[in-house]
Short mmCIF file of C-alpha atoms in Angstrom, two decimals:
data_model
loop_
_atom_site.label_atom_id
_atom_site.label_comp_id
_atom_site.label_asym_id
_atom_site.label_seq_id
_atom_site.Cartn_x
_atom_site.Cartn_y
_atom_site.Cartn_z
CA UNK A 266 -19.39 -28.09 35.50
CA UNK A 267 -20.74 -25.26 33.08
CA UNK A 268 -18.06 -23.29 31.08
CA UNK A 269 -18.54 -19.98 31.64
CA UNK A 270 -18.65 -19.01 28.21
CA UNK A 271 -18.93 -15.25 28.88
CA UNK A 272 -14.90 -15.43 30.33
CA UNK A 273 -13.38 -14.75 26.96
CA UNK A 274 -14.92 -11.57 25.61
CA UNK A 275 -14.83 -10.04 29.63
CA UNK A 276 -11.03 -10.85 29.46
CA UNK A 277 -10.64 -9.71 26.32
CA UNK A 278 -12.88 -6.15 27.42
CA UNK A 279 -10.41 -6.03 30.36
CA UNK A 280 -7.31 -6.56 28.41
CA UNK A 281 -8.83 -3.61 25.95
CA UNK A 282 -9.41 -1.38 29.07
CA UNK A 283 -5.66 -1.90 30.22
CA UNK A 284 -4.02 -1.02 27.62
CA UNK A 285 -6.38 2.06 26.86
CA UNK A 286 -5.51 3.23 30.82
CA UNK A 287 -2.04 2.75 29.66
CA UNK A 288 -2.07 4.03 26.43
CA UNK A 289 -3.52 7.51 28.17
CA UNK A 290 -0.96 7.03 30.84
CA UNK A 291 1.76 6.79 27.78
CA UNK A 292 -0.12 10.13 25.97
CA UNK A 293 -0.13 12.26 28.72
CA UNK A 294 3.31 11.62 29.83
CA UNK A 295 4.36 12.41 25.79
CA UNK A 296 2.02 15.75 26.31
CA UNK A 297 4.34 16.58 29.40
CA UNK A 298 7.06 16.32 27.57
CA UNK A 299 6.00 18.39 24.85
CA UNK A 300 5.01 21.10 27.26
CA UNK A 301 8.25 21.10 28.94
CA UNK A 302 10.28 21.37 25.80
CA UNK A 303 8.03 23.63 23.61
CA UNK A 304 10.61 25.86 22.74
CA UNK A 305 12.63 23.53 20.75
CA UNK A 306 9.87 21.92 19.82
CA UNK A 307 8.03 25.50 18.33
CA UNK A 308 11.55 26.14 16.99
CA UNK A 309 11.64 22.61 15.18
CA UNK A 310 8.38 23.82 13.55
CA UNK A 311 9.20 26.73 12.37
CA UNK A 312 12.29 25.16 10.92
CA UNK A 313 10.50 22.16 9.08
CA UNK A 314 8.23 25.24 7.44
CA UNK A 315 11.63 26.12 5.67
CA UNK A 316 13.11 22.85 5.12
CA UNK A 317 14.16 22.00 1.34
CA UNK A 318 10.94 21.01 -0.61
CA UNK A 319 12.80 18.21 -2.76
CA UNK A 320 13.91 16.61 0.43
CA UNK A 321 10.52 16.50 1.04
CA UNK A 322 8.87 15.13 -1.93
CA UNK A 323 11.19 12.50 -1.31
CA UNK A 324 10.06 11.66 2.33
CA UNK A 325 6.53 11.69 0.99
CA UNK A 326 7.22 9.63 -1.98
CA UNK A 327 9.14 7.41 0.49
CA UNK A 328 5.72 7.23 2.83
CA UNK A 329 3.52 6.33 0.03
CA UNK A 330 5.74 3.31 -0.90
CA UNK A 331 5.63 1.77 2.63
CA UNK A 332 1.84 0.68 1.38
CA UNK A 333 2.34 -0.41 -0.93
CA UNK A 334 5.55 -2.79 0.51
CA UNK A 335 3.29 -3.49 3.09
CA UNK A 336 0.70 -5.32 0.52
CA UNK A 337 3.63 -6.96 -0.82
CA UNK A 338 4.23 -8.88 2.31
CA UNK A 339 0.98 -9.11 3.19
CA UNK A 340 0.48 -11.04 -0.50
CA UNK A 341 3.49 -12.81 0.32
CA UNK A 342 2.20 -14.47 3.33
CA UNK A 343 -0.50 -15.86 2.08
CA UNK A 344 -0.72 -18.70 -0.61
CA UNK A 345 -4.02 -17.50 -2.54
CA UNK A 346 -3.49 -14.72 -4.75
CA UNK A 347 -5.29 -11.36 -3.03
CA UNK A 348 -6.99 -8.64 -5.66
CA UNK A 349 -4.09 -5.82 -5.94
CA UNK A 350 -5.51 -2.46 -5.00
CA UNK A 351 -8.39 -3.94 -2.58
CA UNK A 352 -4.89 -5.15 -0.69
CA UNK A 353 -3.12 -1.87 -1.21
CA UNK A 354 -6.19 -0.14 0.00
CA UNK A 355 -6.47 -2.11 3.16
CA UNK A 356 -2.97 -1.18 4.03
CA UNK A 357 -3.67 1.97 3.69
CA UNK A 358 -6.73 1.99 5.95
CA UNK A 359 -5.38 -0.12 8.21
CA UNK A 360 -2.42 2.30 9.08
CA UNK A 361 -4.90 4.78 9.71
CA UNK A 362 -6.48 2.05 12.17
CA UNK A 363 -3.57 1.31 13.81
CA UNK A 364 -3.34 5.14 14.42
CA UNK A 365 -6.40 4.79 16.55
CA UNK A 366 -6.11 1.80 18.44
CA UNK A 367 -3.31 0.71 20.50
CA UNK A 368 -0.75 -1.86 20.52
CA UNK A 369 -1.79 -2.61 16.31
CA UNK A 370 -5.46 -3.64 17.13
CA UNK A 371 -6.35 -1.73 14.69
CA UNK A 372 -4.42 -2.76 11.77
CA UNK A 373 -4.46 -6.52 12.84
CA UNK A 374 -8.28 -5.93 12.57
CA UNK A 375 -8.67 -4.23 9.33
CA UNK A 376 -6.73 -6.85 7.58
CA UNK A 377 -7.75 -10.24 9.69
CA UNK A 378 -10.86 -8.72 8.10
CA UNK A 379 -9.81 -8.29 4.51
CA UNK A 380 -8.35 -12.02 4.50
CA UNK A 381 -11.51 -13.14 5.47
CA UNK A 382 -13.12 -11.71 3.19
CA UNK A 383 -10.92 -12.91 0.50
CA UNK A 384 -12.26 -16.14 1.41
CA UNK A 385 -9.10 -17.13 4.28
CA UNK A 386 -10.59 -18.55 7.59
CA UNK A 387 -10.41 -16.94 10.84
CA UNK A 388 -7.23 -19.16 12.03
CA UNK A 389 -5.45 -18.94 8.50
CA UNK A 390 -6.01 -15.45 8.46
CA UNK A 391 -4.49 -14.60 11.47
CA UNK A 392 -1.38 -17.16 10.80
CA UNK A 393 -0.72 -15.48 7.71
CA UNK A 394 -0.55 -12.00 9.92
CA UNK A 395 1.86 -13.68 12.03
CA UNK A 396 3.97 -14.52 9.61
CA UNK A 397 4.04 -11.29 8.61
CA UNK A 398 5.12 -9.84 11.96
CA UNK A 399 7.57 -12.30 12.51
CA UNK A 400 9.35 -11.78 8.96
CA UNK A 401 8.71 -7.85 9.99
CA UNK A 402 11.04 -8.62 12.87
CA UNK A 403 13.41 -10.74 11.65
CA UNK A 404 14.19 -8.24 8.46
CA UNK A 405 14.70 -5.05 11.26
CA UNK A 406 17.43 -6.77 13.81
CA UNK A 407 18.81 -7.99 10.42
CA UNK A 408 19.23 -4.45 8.92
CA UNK A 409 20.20 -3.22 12.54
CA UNK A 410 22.70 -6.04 12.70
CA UNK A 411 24.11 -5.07 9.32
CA UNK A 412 24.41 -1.60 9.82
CA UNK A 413 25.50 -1.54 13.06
CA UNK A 414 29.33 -1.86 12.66
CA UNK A 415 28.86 0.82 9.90
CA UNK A 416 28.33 3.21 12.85
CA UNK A 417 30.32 2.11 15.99
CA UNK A 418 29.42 3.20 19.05
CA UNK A 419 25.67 5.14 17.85
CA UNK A 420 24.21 2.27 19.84
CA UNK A 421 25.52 2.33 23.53
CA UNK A 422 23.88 -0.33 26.13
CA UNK A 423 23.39 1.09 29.46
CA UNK A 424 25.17 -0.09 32.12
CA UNK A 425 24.04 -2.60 34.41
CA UNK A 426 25.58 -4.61 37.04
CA UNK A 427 25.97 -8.31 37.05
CA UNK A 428 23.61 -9.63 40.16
CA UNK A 429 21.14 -6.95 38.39
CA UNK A 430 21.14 -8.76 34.99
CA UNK A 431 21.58 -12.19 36.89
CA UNK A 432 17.38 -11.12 39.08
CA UNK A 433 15.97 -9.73 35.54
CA UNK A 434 17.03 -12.72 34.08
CA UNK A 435 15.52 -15.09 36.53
CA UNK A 436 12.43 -13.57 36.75
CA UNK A 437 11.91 -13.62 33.40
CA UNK A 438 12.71 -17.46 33.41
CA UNK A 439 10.05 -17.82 36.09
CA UNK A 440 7.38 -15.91 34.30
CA UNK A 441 7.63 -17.82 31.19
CA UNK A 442 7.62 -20.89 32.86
CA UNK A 443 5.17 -20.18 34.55
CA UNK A 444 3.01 -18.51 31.46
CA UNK A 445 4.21 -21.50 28.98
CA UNK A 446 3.10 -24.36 31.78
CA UNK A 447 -0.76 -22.42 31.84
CA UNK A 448 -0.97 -21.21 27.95
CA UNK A 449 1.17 -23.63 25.76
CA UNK A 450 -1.24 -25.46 24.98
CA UNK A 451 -3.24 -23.54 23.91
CA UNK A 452 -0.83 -21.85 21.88
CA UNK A 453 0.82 -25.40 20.35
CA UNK A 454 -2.11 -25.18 17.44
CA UNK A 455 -1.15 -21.53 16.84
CA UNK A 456 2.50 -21.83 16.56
CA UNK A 457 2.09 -25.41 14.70
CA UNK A 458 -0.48 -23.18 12.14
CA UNK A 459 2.25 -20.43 11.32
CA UNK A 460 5.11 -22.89 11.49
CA UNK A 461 3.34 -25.02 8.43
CA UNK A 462 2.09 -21.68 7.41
CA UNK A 463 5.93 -20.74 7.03
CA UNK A 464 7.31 -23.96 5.16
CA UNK A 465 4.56 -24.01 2.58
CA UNK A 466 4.52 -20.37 2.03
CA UNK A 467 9.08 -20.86 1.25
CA UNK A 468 8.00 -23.97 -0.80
CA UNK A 469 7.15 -21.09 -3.60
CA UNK A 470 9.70 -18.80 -4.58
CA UNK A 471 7.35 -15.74 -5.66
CA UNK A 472 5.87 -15.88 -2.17
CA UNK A 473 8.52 -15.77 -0.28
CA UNK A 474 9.94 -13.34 -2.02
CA UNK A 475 7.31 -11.08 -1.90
CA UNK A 476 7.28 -11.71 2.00
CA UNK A 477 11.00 -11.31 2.68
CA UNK A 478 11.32 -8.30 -0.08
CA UNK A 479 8.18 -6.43 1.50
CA UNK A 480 9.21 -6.37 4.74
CA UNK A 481 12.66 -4.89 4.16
CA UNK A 482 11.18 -2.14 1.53
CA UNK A 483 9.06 -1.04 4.29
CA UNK A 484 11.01 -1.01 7.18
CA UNK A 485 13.80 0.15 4.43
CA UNK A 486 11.18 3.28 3.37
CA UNK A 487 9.96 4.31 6.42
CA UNK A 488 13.98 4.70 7.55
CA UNK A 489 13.84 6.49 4.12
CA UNK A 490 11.20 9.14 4.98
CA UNK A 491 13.21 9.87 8.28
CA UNK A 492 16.25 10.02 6.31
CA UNK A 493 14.88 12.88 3.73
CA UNK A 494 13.44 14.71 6.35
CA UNK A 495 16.44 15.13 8.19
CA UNK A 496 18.01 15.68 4.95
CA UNK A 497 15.65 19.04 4.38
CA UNK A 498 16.18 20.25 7.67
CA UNK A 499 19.95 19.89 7.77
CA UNK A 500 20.37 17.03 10.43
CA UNK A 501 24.08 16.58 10.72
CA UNK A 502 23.96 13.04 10.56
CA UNK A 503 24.47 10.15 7.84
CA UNK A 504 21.84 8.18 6.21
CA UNK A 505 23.20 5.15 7.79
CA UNK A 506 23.23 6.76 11.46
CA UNK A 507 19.76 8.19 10.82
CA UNK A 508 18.27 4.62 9.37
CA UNK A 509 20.06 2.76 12.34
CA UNK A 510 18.77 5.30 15.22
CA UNK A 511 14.98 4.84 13.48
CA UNK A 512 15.37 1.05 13.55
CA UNK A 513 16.25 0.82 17.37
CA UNK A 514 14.01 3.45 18.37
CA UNK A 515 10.84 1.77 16.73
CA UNK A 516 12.07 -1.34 17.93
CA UNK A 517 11.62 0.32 21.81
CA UNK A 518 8.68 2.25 21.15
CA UNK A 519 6.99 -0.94 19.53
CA UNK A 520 7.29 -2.25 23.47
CA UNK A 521 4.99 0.04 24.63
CA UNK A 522 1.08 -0.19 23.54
CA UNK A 523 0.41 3.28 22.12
CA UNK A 524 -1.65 3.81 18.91
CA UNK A 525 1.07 3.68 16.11
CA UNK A 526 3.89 4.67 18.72
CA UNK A 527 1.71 7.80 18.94
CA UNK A 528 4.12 9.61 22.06
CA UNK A 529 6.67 6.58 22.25
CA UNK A 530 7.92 6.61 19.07
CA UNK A 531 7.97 10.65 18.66
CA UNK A 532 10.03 10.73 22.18
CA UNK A 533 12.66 7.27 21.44
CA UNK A 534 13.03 9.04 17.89
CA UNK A 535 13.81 12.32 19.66
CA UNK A 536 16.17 11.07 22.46
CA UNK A 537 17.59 9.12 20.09
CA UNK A 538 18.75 12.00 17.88
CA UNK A 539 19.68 13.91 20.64
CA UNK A 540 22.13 11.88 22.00
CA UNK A 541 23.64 10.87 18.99
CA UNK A 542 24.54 15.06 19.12
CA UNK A 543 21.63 16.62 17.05
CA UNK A 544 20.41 19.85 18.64
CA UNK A 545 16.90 19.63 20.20
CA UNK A 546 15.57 21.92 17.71
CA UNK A 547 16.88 19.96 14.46
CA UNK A 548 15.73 16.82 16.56
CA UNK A 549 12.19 17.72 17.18
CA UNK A 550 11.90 19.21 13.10
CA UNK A 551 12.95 15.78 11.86
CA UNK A 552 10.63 14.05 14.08
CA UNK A 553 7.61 16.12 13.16
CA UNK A 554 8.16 16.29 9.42
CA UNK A 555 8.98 12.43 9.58
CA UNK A 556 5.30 12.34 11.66
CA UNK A 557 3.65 14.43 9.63
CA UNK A 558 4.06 12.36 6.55
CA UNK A 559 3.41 8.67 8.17
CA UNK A 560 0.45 9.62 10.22
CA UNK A 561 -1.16 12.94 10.30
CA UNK A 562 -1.46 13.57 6.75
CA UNK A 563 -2.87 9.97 5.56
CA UNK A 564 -5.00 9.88 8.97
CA UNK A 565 -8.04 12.02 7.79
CA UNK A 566 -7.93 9.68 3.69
CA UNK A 567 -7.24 6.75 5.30
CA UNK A 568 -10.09 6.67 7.63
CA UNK A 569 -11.99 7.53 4.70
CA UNK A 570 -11.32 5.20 3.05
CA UNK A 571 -12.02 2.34 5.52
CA UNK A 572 -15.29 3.59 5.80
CA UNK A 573 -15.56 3.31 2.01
CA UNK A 574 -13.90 -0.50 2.16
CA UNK A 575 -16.33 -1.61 5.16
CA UNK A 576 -19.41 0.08 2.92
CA UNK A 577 -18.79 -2.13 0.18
CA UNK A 578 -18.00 -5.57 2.44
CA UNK A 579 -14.35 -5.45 1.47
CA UNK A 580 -13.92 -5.37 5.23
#
């Protein structure tokens, strides 16, 4: 029989297509939102026009620096030594990507690009992203883990009955049996990649720290930039209650495939805030000015300069 060599890229074309219908699903449910809370929303404007200005250099300082962490870890997951500020500048462009894509297409793209054309293959390239992620992760329920007890009960669970929990559970079992029996192999070269990826990369000590100490300075910075804003608007909250509330609402909003938790992040941020007391108004100021600096402000440069990068095959 002929392999029908056509049934990756029509998968992949339908995948795309899903998550787009989702993604616009995901946007215009965020738009409702916004339309049914303008007032606090207009109100939280108005209030981030007045906010202290130092506070704000601050956030903004805080928002350049998660780059430039992110090009840390990005050097530290890969063995060869990557030029500086080509790196720097990819992270840069590839957070405006990942602005306009969803689900991180974008930035996965951008800089399974750059590695490649720093002379990584395809596969090692995108092993030395995973590791990336995967230290990403590890670093935030570490940080939520540690600051947790700091702030008892910030983070309440939901209730749920038991025979509930006991059916999620199970079909969850079920799927990923049934997933793992159809895809592990195909994923055992993958995982067996980023797991000798992983070992060699913590045989050198200037790797892995890079790695490990980019990943917490960004997910440490971007909690920063939150943290000043609300600081300039007057959020009555600690820096420890606002850096813990950031961490579990990215974590949620990173479930759903939006372009750069464009809509999920702004409304987990937002209920967050709000039910840890914040007034609507304060709520929605924090989360715009903490917006405004992480993605509308860079968008515009950093597409620019993508276009620039790809121009000169750095991309």
């Amino acid at each position: 029989m002929v392999p029908n060599v056509n049934a990756t890229p029509v998968l992949g074309r339908r995948g795309l297509y899903w998550q787009s219908g989702v993604c616009l699903v995901l946007l215009l449910g965020a738009g409702w939102l916004v339309r049914r809370h303008w007032p606090a929303v207009a109100h939280g404007a108005v209030r981030l026009a007045v906010a202290d200005q130092g506070w704000l250099l601050v956030a903004a300082a805080a928002a350049v620096g998660t780059w430039a962490s992110s090009a840390l870890a990005q050097q530290g997951a890969v063995a060869r030594r990557l030029p500086g500020g080509r790196l720097v500048a990819a992270q840069f462009a590839a957070s405006a990507a990942n602005h306009v894509l969803p689900a991180g297409l974008g930035a996965g793209a951008v800089n399974l690009r750059f590695l490649m054309r720093c002379g990584l293959p395809a596969g090692r390239g995108a092993s030395a992203l995973a590791v990336k992620a995967a230290a990403g992760a590890v670093v935030r329920l570490a940080l939520v883990a540690v600051l947790a007890p700091a702030c008892p009960g910030l983070l309440r669970l939901p209730h749920v009955s038991v025979a509930a929990l006991l059916a999620v559970s199970a079909a969850v079992v079920v799927v990923l049996v049934l997933l793992g029996a159809r895809m592990w192999p195909r994923c055992r070269g993958a995982v067996a990649a980023v797991t000798a990826d992983i070992r060699a990369l913590h045989g050198r000590p200037v790797r892995a720290a890079a790695l490990w100490g980019g990943s917490l300075a960004f997910a440490g910075l971007h909690a920063l930039v939150l943290i000043a804003v609300s600081r300039a608007v007057g959020l009555p909250l600690s820096p420890a209650r606002v850096a813990l509330l950031y961490l579990a609402a990215s974590g949620a909003a990173a479930l759903l495939p939006t372009p750069g938790g464009l809509g999920s992040l702004d409304a987990a941020l937002a209920l967050a805030l709000t039910a840890s007391g914040t007034p609507a108004a304060a709520a929605a100021s924090a989360v715009l000015g903490y917006r405004l600096l992480t993605v509308w402000l860079p968008l515009l440069p950093g597409l620019l300069v993508l276009g620039l990068l790809i121009r000169r095959r750095a991309l």
